Coordinates of C-alpha atoms and ligand atoms in Angstrom, one line a residue:
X1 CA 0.0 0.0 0.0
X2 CA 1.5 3.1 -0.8
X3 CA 0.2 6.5 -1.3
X4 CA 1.3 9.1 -4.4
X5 CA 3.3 11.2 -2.1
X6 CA 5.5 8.4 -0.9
X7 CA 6.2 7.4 -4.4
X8 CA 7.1 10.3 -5.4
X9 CA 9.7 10.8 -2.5
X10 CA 11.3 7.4 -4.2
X11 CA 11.2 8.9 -7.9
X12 CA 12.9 12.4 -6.0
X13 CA 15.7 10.3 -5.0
X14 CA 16.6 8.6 -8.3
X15 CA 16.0 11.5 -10.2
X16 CA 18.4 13.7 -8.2
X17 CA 20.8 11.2 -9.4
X18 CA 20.3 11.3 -12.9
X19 CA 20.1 15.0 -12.7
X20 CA 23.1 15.5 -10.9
X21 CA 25.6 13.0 -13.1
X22 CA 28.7 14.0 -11.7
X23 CA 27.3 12.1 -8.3
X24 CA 29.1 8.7 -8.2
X25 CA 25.9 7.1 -6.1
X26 CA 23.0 5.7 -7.3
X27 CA 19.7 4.9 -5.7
X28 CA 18.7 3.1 -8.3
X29 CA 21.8 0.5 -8.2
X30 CA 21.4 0.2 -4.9
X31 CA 17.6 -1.2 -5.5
X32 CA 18.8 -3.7 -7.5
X33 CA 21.5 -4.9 -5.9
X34 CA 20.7 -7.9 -3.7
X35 CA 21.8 -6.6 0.4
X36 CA 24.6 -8.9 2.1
X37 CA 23.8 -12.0 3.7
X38 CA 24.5 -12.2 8.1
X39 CA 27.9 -10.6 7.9
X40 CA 31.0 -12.1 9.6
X41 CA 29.6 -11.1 13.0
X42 CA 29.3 -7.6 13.8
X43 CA 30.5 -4.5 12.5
X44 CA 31.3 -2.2 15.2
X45 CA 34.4 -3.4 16.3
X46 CA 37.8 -1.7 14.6
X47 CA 40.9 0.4 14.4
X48 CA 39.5 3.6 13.2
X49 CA 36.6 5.7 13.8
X50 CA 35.2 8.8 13.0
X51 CA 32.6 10.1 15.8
X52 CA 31.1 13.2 16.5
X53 CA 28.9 14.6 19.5
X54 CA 25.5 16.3 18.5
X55 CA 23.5 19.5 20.4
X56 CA 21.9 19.0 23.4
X57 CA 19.5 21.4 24.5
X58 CA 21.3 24.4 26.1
X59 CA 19.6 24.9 29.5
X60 CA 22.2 23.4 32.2
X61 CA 24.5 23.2 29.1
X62 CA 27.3 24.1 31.7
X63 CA 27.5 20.8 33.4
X64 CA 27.8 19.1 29.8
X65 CA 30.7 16.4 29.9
X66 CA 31.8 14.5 27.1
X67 CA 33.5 11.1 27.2
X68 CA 34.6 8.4 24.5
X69 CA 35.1 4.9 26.2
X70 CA 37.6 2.9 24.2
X71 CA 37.3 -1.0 24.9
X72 CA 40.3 -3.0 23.6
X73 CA 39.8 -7.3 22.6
X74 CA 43.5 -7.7 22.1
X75 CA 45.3 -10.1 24.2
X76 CA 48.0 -7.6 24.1
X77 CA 48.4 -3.7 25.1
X78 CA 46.0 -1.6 22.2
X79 CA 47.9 2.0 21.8
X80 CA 45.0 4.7 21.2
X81 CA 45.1 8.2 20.0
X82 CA 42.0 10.2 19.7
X83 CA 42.2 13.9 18.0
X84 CA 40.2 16.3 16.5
X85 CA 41.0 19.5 14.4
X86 CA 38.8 22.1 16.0
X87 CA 41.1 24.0 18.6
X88 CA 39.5 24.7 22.0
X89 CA 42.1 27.4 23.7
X90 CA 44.2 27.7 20.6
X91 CA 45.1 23.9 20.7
X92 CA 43.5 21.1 18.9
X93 CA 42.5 18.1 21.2
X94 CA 45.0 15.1 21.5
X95 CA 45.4 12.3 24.0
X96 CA 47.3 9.0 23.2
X97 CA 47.5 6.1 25.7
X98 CA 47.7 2.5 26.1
X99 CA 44.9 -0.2 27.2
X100 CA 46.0 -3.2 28.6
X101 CA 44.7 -6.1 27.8
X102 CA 41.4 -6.9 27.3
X103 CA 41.2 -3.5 29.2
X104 CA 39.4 0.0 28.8
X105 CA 39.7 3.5 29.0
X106 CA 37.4 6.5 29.6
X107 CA 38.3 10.1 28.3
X108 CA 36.9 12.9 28.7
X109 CA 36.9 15.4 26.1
X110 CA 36.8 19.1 25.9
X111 CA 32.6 20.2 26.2
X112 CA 33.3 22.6 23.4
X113 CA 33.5 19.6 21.0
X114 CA 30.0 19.6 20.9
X115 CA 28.3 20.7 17.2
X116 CA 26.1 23.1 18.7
X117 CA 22.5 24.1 16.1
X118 CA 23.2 24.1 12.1
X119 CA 26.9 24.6 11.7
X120 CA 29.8 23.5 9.9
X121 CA 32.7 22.6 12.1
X122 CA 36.1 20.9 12.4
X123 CA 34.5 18.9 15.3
X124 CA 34.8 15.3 14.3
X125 CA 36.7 13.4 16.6
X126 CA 39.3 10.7 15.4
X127 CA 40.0 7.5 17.1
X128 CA 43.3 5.2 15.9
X129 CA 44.0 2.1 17.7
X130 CA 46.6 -0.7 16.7
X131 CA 44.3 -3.2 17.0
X132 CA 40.1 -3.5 17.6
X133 CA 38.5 -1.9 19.8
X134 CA 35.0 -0.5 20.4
X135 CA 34.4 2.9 20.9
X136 CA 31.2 4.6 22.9
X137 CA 30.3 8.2 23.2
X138 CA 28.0 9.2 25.9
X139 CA 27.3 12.9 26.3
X140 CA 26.3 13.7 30.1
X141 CA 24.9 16.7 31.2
X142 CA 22.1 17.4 34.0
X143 CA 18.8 15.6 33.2
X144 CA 19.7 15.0 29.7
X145 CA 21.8 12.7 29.1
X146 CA 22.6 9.9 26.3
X147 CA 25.1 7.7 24.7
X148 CA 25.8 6.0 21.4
X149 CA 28.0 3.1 19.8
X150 CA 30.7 4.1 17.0
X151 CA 30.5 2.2 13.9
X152 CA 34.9 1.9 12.3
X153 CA 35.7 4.2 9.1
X154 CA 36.0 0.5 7.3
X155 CA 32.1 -0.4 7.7
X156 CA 31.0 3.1 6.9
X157 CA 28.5 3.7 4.3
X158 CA 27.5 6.1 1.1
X159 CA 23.8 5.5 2.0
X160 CA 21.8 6.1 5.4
X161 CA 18.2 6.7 6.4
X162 CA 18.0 9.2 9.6
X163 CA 16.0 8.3 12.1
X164 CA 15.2 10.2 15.5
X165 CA 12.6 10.1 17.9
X166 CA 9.8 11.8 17.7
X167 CA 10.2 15.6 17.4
X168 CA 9.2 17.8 20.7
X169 CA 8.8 21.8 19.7
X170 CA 10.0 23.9 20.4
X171 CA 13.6 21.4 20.3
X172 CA 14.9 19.6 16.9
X173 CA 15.4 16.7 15.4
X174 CA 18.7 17.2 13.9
X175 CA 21.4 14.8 12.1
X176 CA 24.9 15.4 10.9
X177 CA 27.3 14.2 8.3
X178 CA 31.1 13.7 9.0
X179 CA 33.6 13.6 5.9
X180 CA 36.5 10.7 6.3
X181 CA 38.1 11.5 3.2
X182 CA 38.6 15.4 1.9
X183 CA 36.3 16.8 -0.7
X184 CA 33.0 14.2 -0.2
X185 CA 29.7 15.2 -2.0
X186 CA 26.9 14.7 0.2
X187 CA 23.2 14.3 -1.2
X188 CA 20.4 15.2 1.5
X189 CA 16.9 13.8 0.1
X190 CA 14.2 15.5 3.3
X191 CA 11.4 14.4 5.2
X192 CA 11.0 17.5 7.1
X193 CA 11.7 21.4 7.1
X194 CA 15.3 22.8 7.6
X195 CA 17.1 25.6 7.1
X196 CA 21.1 25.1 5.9
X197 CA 23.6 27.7 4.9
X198 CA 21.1 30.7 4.3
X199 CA 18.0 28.6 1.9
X200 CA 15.4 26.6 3.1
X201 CA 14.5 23.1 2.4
X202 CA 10.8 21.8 2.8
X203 CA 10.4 17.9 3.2
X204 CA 10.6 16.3 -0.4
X205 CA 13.6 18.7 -1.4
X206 CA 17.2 17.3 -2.0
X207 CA 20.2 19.5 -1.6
X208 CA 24.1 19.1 -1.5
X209 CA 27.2 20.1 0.2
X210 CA 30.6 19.1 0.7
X211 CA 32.8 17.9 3.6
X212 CA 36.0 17.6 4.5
X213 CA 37.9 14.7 6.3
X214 CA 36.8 15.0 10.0
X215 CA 34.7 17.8 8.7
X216 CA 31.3 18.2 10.4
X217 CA 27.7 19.3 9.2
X218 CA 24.9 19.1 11.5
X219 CA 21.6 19.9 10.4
X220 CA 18.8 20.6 12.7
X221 CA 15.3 20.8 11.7
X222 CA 12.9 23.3 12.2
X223 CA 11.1 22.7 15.5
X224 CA 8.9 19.9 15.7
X225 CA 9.7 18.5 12.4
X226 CA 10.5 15.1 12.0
X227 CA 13.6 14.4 9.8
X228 CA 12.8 10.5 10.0
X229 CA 13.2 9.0 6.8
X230 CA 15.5 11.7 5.3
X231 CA 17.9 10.3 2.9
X232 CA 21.6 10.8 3.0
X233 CA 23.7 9.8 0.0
X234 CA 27.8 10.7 -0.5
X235 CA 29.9 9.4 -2.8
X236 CA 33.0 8.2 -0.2
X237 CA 32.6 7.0 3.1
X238 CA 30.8 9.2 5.9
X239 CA 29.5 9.3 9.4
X240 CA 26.2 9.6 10.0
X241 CA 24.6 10.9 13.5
X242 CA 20.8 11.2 13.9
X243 CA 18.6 12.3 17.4
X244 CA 17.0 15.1 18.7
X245 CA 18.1 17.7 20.9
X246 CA 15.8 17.0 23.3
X247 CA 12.7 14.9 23.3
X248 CA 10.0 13.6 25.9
X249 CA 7.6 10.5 26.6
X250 CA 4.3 11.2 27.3
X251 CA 4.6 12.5 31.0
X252 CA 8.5 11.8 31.0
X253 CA 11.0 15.5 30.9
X254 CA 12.7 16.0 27.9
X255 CA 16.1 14.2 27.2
X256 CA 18.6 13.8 23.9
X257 CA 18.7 11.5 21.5
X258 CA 21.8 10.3 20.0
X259 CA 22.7 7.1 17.8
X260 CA 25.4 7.0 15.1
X261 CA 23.2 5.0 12.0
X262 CA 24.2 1.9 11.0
X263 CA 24.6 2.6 6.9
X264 CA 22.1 0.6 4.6
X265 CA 24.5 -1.8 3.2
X266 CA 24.5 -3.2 6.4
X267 CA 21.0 -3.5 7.9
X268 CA 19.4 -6.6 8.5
X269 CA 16.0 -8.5 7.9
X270 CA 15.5 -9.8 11.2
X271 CA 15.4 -7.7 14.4
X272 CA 14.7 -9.1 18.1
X273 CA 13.8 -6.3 20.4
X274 CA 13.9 -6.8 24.2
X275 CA 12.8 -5.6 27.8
X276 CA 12.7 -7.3 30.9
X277 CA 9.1 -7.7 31.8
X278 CA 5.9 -8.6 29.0
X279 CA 4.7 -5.0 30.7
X280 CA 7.8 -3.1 29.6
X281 CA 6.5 -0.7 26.5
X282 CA 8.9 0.6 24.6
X283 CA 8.2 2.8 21.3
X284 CA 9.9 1.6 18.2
X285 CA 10.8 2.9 14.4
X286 CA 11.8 0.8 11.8
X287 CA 12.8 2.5 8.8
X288 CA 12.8 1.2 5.0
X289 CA 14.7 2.3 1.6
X290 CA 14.2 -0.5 -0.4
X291 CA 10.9 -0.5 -2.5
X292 CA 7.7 -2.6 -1.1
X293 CA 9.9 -3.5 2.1
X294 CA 7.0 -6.1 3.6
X295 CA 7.8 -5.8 7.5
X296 CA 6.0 -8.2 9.9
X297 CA 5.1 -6.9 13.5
X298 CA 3.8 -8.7 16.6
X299 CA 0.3 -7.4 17.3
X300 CA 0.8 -5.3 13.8
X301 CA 0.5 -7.8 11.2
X302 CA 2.5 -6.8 7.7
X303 CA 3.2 -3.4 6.6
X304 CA 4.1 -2.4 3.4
X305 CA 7.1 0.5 3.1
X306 CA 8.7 2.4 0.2
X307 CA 11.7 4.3 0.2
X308 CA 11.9 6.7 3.6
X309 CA 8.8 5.6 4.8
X310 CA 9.1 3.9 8.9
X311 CA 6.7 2.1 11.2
X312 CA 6.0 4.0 14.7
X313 CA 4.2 1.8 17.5
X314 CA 4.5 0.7 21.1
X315 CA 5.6 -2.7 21.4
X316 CA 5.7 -4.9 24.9
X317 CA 8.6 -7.3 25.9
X318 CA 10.6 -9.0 23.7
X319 CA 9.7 -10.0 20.1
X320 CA 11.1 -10.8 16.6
X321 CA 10.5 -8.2 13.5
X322 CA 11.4 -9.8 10.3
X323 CA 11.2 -7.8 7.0
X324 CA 11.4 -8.9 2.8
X325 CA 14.1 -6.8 2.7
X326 CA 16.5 -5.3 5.3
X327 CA 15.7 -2.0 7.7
X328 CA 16.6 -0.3 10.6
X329 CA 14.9 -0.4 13.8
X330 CA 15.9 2.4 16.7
X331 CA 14.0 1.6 19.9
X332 CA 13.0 4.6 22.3
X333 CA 13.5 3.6 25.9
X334 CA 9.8 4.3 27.3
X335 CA 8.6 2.5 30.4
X336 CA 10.7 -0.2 32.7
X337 CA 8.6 -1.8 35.4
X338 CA 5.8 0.4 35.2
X339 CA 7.9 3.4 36.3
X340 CA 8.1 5.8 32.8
X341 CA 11.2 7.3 32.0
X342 CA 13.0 9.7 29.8
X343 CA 13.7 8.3 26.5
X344 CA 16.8 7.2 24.9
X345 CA 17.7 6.2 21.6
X346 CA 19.3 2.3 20.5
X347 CA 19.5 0.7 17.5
X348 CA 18.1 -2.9 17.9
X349 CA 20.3 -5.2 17.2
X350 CA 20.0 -7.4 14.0
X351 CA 20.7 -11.2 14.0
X352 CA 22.9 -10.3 11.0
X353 CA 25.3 -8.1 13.8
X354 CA 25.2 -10.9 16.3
X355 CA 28.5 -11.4 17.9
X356 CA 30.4 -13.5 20.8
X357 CA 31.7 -11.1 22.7
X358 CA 30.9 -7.4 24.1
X359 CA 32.7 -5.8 26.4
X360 CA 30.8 -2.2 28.1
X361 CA 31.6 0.0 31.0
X362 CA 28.5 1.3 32.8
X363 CA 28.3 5.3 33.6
X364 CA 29.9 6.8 36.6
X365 CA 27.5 8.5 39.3
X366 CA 25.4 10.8 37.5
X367 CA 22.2 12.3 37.8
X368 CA 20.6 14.5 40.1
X369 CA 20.0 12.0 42.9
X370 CA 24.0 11.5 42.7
X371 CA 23.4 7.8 43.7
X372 CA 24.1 6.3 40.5
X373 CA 21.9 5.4 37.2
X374 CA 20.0 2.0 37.4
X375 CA 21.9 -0.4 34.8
X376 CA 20.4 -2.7 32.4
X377 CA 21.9 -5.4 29.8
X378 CA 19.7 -6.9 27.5
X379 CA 20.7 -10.0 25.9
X380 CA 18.7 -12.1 23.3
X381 CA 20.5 -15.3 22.8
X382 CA 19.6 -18.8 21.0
X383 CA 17.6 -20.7 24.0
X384 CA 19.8 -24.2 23.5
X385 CA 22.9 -21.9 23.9
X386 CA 21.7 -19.9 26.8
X387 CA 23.7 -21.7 29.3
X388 CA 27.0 -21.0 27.7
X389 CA 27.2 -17.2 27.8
X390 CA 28.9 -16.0 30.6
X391 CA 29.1 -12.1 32.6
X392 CA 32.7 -11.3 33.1
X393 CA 33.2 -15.4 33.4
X394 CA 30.7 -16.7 35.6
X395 CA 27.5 -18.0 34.9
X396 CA 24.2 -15.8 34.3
X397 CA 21.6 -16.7 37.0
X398 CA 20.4 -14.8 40.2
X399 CA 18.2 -13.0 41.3
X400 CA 18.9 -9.7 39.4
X401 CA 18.3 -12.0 36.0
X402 CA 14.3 -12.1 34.6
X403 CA 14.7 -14.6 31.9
X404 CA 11.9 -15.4 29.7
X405 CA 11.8 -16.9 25.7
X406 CA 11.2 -14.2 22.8
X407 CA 7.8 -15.2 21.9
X408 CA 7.4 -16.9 18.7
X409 CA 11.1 -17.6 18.4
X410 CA 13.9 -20.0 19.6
X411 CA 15.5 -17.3 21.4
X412 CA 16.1 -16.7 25.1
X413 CA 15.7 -12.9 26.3
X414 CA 17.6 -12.3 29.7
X415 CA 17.6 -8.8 31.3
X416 CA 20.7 -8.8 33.7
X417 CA 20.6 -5.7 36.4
X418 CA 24.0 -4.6 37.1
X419 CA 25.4 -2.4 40.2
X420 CA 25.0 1.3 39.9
X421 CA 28.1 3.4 39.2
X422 CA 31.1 2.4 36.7
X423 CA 31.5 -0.6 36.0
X424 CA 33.4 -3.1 33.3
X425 CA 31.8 -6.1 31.9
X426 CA 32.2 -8.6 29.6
X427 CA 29.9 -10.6 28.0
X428 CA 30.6 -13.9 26.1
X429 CA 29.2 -16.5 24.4
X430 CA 31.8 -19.4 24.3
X431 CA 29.0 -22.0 22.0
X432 CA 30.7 -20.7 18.7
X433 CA 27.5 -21.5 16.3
X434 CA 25.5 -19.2 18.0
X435 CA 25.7 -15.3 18.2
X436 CA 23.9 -13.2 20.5
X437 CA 22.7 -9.7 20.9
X438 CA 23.7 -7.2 24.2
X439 CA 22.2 -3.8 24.6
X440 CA 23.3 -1.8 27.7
X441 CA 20.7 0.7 29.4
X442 CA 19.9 2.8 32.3
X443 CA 17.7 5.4 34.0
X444 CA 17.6 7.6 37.1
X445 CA 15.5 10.4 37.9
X446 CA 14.5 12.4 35.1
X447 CA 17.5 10.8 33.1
X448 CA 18.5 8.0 30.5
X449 CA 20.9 6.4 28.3
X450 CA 21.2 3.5 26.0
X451 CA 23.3 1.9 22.8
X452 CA 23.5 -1.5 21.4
X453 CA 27.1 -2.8 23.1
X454 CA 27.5 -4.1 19.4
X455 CA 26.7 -3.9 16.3
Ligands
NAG501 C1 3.3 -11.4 5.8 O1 4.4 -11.3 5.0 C2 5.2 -12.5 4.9 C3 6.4 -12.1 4.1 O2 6.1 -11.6 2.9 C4 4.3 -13.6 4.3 O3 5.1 -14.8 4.3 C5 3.1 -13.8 5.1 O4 2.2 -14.7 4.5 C6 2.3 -12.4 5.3 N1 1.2 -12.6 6.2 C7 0.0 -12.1 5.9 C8 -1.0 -12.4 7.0 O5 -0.2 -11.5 4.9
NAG502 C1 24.7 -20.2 38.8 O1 25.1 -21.3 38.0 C2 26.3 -21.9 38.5 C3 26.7 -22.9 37.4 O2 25.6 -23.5 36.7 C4 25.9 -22.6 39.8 O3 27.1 -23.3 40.3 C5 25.5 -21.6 40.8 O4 25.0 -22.2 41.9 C6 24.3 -20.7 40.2 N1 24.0 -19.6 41.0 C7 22.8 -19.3 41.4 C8 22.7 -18.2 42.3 O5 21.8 -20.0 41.1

């Protein structure tokens, strides 16, 4: 089912293309050609990444800190430099250090790195490491507060979809584009109002620009428009943020969104979501680009999408979404144990980024209580292989597990509640023919954060 305006958002995109020659990307090649099969296990893990923090809404903007947690797999010491090119106090920021390991470091990095409403900045932050690590932002500040996972330069795309949460005026939904090689063409295909660089864009418009290496654009909307479904198309290699500066539940304050997209190429056509309790509601989008993308729901039946088009609902527990061809699903964190919270973004993992192991640090103290942030790991794993994944080495059982199976599905769904305050884990799965799925969450007072631990 599709209605005249949503086909035409399809024909904008292709045409743009054929307009615009000299663009070395192609919607229409990318229809045609047939999506990779379940990758080797995950993408998120690598040597070199290109992140960037997006606006937070400014009220309070003074107790803003900004940290990258860099978690090294190597069985020897990792050596790590992160940089960036903007220069806060006449000096650009540089820190180099070593992880043990199997080990992990938090930095924290100057507030001013933050891309603050539409600009164009040197703010892209750069992340070398001799050997894989994963890499988490998380962007604290008072009562608005969120974290993301960094996807490496080598599994970054020419093709995203944005998706945010839904928009709450007078803040913005906003997204932004980071070069990783000089002189990048980026195409911009909307769903929603914004102004950029002195003209303004209604949704259904496409427009261009350039970036640099660790060059950064971030576009806001105009508030209260939803940029969801907004097409991004380069023809090298970019970075691609998408969230809101701040945005609510219903009755919940407002909080910031952050995720950095997973690119097209590597979406996947099955997604198993997850909370603790059947009672937990969470809200969901799942976003399509490939034409007559069939995507079936628990509770919603099939759905038929087009190019930009996305699937909003509440869905309870855990549950499998399987779709004709690949999308992205971005959960909002809603309601935990009938206690509603502020949201927070994460990409759901697909079984396509299953992996064996994650390792996470929980947040230091934060919040206005000061006593620390609930913590949450979600982790959806094959039930006859449930008994071989292990929390930093020991078994999972206890009291602060709720297991329960993934309705519909062969899959296990066990929410582990872990200690406030920092903490290191590790999960693993040590049954090598089957690949699970960890997510790492937490709330306290007016506050929330989330991010797949892998991708
Ligand atoms: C839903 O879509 C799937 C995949 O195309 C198909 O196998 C199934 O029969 C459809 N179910 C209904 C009720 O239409
Ligand atoms: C957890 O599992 C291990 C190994 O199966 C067992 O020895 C231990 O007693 C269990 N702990 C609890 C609290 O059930």
């Amino acid at each position: 089912m599709t209605n005249p305006k949503k086909i035409h958002l399809f024909w904008l995109v292709v045409s743009m293309v054929i307009a615009f020659p000299e663009m070395p990307v192609s919607a229409v090649d990318l229809q045609i050609g047939t999506p990779a099969g379940p990758q080797c296990f995950g993408i998120s893990r690598g040597q070199h990444f290109v992140l960037g923090f997006s606006d937070n809404h400014d009220s309070r903007s003074e107790t803003r800190e900004l940290t990258i947690l860099v978690v090294a797999f190597s069985n020897r010491q990792t050596s790590v430099t992160i940089s960036s090119k903007y220069e806060v106090a006449g000096r650009p920021f540089l820190e180099s250090f070593v992880i043990g390991a199997g080990g992990f470091r938090r930095t924290v990095l100057p507030a001013e790195l933050v891309m603050e409403g539409t600009e164009r900045s040197l703010k892209g932050i750069e992340i070398s490491a001799s050997s894989d690590v994963s890499a988490y932002g998380l962007m604290y500040q008072d009562f608005t507060t969120d974290g993301f996972l960094g996807i490496p330069t080598n599994n970054l795309g020419t093709q995203y979809v944005l998706v945010t949460g839904p928009p709450l005026s007078p803040w913005r939904s906003q997204f932004s584009v980071i070069g990783t090689e000089d002189s990048t063409l980026v195409q911009v295909t909307l769903r929603g109002r914004v102004t950029f660089e002195g003209e303004d864009y209604d949704a259904g418009d496409a427009f261009r620009f350039r970036v640099d290496q660790l060059e950064a654009v971030q576009i806001q909307g105009a508030p209260g428009q939803d940029l969801t479904g907004s097409i991004v198309q380069t023809n090298k290699p970019v970075a691609v943020f998408s969230g809101n500066e701040c945005a609510n539940n219903p009755r919940s304050t407002c909080d910031t969104l952050t995720e950095q997209l997973v690119p097209i190429k590597s979406w996947g056509k099955k997604h198993i979501y997850t909370s603790a309790r059947s009672t937990d509601r969470n809200n969901y989008r799942i976003v399509a680009y490939f034409t007559e993308t069939i995507v079936t729901i628990p509770g919603f039946g099939n759905r038929s999408l087009d190019t930009g088009e996305f699937w909003e609902g509440d869905l309870y527990g855990s549950g499998s979404v399987s779709s004709t061809e690949p999308t992205l699903m971005m959960q909002q964190l809603v309601n935990i144990n009938g206690e509603q919270l502020d949201p927070s973004l994460i990409q759901v993992p697909a079984v396509e980024h299953f992996g064996f192991i994650f390792g996470f640090t929980t947040p230091p103290y934060f919040g206005e209580s000061s006593e620390g942030v609930f913590n949450f790991i979600g982790i959806i794993v094959k039930t006859n292989a449930r008994q071989t994944v292990f929390l930093n080495g020991s078994p999972i059982n206890g009291t602060n597990v709720i297991e329960s199976n993934v309705p519909n599905t062969d899959y296990t769904s066990l929410t582990v509640q872990l200690p406030k305050g920092e903490g290191f884990y590790f999960v693993e799965q040590t049954d090598s023919q089957n690949p699970l799925s960890v997510i790492v969450y937490g709330y306290e007072n007016d506050e929330s954060y989330g991010y797949a631990a892998g991708l």
